[in-house]
XYZ file of N, CA, C and O in Angstrom:
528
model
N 38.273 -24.766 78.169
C 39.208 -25.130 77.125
C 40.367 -25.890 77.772
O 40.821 -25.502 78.849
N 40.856 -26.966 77.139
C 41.808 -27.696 77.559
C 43.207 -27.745 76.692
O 43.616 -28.368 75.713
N 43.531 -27.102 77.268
C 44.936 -27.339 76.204
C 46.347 -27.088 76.598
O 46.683 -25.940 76.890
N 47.312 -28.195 76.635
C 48.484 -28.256 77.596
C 49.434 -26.582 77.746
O 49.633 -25.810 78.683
N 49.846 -26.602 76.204
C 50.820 -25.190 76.135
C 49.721 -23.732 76.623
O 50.158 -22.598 76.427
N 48.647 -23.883 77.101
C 48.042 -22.603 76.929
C 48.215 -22.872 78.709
O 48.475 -21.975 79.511
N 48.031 -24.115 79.003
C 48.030 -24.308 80.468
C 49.413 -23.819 81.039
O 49.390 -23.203 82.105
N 50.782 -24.079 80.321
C 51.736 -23.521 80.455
C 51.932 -22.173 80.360
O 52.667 -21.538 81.116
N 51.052 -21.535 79.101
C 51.305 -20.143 79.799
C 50.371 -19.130 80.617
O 50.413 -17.922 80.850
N 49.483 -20.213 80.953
C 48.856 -19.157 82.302
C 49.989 -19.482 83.517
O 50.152 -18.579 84.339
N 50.823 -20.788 83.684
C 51.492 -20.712 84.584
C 53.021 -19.642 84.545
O 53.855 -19.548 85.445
N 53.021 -18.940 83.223
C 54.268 -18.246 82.879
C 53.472 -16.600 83.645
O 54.067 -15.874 84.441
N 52.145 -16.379 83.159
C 51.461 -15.470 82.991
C 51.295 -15.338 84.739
O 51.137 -14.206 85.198
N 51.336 -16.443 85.615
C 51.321 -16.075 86.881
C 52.504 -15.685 87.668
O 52.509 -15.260 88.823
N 53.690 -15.926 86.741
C 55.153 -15.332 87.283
C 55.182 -13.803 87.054
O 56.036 -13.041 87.508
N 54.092 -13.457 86.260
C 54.674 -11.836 85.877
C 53.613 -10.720 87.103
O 53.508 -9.507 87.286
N 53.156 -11.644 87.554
C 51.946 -10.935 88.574
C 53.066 -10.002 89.426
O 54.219 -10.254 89.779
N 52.290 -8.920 89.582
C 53.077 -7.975 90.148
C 54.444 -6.774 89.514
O 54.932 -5.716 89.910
N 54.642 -7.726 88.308
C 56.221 -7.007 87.880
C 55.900 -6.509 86.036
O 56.061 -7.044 84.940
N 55.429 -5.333 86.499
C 55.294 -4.433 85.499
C 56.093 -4.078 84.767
O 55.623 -3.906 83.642
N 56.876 -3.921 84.830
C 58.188 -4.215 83.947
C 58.443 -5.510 82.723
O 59.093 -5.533 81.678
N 57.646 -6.464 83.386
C 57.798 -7.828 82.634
C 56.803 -8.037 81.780
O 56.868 -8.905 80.910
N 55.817 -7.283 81.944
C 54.221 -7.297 81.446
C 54.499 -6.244 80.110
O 54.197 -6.332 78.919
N 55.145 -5.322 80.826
C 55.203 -3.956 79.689
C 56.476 -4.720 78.203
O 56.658 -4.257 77.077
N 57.096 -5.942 78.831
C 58.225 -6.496 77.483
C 57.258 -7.095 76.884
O 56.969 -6.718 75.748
N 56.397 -8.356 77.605
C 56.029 -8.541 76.950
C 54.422 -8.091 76.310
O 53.599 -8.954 76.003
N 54.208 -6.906 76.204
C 53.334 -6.176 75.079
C 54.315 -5.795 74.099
O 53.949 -5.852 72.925
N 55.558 -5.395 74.361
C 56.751 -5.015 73.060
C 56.665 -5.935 72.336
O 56.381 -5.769 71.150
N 56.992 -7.704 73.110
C 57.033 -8.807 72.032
C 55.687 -9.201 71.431
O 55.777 -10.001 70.499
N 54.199 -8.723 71.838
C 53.333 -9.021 71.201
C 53.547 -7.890 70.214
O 54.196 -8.257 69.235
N 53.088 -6.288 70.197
C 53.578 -5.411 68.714
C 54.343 -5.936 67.877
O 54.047 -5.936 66.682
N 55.686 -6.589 68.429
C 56.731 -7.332 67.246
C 56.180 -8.217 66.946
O 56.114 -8.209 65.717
N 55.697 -9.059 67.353
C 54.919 -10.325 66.562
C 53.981 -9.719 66.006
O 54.394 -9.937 64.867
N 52.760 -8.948 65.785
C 51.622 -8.686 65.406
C 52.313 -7.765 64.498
O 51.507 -6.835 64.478
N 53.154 -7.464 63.834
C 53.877 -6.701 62.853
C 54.584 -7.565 61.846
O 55.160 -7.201 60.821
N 54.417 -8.891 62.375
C 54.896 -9.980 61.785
C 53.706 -10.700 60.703
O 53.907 -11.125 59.565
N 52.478 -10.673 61.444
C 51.708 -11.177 60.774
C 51.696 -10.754 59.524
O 52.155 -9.654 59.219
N 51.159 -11.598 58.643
C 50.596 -11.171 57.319
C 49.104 -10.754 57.657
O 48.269 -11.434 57.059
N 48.717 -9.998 58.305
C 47.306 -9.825 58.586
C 46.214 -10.088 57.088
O 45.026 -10.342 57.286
N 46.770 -9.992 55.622
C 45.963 -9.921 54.220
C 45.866 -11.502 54.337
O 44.873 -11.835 53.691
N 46.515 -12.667 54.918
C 46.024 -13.826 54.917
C 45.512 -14.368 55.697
O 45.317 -15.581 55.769
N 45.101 -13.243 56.676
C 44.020 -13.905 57.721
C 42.461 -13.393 57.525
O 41.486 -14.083 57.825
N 42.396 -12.042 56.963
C 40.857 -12.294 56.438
C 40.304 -12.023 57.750
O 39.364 -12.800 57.917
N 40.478 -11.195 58.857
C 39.777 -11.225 60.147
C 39.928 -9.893 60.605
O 40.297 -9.893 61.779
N 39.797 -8.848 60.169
C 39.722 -7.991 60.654
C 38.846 -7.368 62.185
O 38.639 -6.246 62.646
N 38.566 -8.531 62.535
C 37.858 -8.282 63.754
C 38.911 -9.258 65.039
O 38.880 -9.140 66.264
N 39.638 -10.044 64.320
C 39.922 -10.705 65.231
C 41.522 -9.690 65.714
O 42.030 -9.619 66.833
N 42.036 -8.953 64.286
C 43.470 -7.965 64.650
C 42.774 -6.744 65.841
O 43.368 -6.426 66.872
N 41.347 -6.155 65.403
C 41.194 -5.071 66.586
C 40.720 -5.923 67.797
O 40.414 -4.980 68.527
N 40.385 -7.239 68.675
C 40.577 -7.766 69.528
C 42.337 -7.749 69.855
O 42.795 -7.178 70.845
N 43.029 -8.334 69.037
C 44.426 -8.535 69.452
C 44.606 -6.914 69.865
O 44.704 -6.553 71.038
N 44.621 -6.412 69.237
C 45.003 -4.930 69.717
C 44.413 -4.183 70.985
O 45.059 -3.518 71.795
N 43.108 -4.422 70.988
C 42.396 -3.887 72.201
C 43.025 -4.847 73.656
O 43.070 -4.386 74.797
N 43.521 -6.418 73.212
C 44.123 -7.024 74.313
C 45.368 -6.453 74.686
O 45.513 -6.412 75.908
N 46.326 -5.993 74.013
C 47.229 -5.255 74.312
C 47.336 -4.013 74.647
O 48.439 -3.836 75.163
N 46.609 -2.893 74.596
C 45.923 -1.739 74.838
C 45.895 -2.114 76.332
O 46.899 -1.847 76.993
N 44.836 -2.712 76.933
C 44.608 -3.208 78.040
C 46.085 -3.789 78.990
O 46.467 -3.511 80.126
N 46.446 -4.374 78.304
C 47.858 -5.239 79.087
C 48.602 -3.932 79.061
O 49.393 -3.906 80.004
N 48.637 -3.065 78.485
C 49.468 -2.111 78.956
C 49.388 -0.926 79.337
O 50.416 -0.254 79.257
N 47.931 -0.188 79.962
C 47.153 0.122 80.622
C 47.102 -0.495 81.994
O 46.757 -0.008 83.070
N 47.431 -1.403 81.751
C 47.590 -2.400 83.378
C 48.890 -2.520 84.076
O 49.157 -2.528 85.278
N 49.817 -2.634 82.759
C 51.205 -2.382 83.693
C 51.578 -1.037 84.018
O 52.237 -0.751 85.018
N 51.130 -0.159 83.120
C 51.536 1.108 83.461
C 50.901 1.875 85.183
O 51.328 2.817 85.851
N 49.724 0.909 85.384
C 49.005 1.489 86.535
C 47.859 2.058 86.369
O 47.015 2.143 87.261
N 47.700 2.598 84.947
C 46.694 3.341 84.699
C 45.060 2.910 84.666
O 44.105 3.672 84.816
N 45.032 1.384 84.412
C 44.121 0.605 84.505
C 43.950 -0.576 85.324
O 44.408 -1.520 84.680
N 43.513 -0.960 86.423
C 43.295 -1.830 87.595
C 42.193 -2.352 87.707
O 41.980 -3.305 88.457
N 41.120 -1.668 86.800
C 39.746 -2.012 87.484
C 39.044 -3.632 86.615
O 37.950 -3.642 86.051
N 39.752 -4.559 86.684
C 40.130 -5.570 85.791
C 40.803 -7.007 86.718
O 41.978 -7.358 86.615
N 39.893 -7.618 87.504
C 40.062 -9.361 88.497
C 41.444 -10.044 87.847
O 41.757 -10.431 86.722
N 42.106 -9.986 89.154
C 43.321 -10.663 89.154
C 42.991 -11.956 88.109
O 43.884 -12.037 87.266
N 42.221 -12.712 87.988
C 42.525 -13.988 87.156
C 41.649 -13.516 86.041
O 41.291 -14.613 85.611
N 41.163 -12.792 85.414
C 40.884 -12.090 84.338
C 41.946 -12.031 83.857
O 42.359 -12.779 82.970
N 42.893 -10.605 84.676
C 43.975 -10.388 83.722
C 45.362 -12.019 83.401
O 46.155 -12.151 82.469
N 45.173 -12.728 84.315
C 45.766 -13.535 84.309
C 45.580 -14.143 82.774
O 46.454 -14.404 81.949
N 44.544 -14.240 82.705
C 43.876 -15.338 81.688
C 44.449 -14.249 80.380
O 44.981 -14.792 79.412
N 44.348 -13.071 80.393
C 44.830 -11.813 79.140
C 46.773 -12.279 78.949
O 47.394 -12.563 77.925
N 47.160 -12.202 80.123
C 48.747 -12.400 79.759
C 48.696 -13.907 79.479
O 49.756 -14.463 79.195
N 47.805 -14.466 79.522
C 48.506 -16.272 79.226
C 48.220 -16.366 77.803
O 48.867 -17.171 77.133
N 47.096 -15.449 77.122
C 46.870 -15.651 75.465
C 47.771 -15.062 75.066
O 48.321 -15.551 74.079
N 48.351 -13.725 75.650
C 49.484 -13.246 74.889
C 50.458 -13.626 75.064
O 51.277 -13.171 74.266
N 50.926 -14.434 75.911
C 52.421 -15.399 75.798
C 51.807 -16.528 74.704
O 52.750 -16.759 73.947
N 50.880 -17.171 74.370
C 50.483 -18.312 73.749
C 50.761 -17.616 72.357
O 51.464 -18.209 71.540
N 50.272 -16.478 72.090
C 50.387 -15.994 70.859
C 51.951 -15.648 70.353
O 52.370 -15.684 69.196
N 52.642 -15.321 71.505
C 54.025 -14.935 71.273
C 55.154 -15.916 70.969
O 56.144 -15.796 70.247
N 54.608 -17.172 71.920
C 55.135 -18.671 71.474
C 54.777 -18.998 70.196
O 53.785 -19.026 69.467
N 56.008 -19.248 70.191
C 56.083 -19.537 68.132
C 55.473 -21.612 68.470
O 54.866 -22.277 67.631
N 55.796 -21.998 69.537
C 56.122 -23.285 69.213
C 54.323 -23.783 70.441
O 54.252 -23.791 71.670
N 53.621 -23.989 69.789
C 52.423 -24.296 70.735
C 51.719 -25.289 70.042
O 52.384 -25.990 69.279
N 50.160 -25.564 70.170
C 49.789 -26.397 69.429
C 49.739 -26.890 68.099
O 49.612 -28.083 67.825
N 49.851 -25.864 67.179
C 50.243 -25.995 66.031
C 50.981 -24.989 65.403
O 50.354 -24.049 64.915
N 52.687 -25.025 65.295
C 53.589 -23.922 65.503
C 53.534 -22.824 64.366
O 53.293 -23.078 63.186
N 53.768 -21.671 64.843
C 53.640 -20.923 63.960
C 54.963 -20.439 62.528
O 55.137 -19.354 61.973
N 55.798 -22.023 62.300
C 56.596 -22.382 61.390
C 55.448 -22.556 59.950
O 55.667 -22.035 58.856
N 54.331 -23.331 60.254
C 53.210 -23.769 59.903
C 52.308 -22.692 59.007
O 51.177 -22.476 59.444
N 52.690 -22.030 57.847
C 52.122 -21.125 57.317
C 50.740 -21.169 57.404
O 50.089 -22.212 57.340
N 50.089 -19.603 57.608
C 48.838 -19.967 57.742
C 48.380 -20.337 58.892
O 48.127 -19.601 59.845
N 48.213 -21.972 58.800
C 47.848 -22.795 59.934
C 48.448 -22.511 61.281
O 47.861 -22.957 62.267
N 49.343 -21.951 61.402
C 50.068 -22.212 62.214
C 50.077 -20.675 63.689
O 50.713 -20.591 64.740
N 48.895 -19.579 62.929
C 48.362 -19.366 63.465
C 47.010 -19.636 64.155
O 46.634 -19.363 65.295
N 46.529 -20.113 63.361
C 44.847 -20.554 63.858
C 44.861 -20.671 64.819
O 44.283 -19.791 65.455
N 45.485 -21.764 65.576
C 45.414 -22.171 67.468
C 45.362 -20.761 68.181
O 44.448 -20.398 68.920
N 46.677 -19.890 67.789
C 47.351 -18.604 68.432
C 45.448 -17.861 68.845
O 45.011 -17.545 69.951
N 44.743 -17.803 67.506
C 43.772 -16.878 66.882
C 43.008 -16.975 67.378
O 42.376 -15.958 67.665
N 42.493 -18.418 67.866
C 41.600 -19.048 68.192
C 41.238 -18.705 69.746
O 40.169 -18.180 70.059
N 42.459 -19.135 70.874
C 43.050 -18.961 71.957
C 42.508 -17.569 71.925
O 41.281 -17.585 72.027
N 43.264 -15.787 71.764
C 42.720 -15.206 71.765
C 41.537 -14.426 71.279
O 41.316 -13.278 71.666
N 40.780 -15.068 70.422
C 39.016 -15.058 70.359
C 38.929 -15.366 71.751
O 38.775 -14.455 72.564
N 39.013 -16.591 72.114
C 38.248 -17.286 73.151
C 38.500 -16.458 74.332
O 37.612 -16.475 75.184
N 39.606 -15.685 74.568
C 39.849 -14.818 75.594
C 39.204 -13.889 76.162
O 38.675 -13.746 77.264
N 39.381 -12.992 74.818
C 38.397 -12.057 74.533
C 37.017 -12.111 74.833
O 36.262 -11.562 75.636
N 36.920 -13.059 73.812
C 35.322 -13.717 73.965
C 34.674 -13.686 75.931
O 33.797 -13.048 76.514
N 35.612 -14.662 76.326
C 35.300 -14.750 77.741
C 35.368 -13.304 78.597
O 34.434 -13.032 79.351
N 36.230 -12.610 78.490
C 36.467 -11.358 79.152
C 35.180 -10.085 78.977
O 35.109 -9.101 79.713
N 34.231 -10.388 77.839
C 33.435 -9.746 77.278
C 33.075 -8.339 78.083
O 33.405 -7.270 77.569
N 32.337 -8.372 79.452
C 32.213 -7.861 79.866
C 33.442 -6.744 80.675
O 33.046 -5.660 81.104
N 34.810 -7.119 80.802
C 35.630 -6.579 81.445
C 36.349 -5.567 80.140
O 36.805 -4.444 80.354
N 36.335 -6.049 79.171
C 36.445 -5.827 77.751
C 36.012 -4.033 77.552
O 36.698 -3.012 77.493
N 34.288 -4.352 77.483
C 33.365 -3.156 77.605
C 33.888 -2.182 78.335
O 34.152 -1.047 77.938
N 34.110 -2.808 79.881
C 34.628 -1.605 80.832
C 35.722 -0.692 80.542
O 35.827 0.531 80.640
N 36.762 -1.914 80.036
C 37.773 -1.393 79.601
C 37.952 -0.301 78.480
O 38.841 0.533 78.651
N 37.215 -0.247 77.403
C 36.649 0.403 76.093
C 36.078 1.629 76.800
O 36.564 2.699 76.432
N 35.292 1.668 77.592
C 34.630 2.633 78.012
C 35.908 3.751 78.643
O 36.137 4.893 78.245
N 36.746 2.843 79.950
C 37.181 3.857 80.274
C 38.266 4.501 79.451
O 38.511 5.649 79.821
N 39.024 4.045 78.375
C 39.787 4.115 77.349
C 38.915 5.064 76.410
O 39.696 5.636 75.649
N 37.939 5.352 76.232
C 37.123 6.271 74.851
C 37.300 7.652 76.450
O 37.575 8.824 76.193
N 37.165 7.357 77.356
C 37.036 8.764 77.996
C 38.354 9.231 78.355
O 38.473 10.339 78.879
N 39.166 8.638 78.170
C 40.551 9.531 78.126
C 40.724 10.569 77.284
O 40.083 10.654 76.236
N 41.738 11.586 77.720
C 41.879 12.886 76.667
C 42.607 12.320 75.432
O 42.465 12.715 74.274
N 43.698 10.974 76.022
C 45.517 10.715 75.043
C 45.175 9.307 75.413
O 45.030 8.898 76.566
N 45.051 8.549 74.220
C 45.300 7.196 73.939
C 47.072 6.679 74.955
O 48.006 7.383 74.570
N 47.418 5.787 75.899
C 48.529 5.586 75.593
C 49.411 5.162 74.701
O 50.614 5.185 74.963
């Protein structure tokens, strides 16, 4: 996939490497945005439990609790969720509607790609006693 602002935030997504602290804000600013959505005009109920399971994960990862997940894997997880958190990207999310699609799209394709790290992740998350 080629696309300038998403290229920008894998390069944002490589400043937070290491600083858990910065990873754990921004999962706060993805919940606040994803509380924002009108989820009844997106009609995707598969695509909100991806967004959610991506954040689940991102913060499972800053907390420490989850590692077992390739440095540019997770890379590629924090650059959809800054893309999604950016209001102003390929087609801004001023843009009713539309103006998520790109955001939506971006993390499908994430997801999509991560498939297998995804699974792992699900797995070791269903065998916990306490959801974080």
């Amino acid at each position: 996939m080629r696309n300038k602002f998403f290229e920008i935030a894998l390069a944002q997504a490589a400043r937070l490497t290491g600083r858990s602290g910065r990873i754990l804000t921004l999962v706060t600013r993805l919940s606040t945005k994803m509380s924002q959505v009108n989820w009844s005009s997106i009609q995707r109920e598969q695509v909100k439990l991806q967004l959610f399971t991506l954040g689940r994960l991102a913060k499972a990862y800053a907390l420490g609790h989850y590692r077992d997940i390739p440095w540019k894997t997770m890379l590629m997880l924090l650059a959809a969720v800054i893309y999604f958190i950016n209001p102003f990207d390929l087609l801004p999310d001023v843009i009713p509607v539309a103006g998520l699609t790109d955001d939506f799209a971006v993390l499908v394709w994430v997801y999509n790609a991560m498939g297998t790290e995804i699974e792992k992740f699900q797995v070791w998350e269903s065998s916990r006693a306490r959801p974080l």
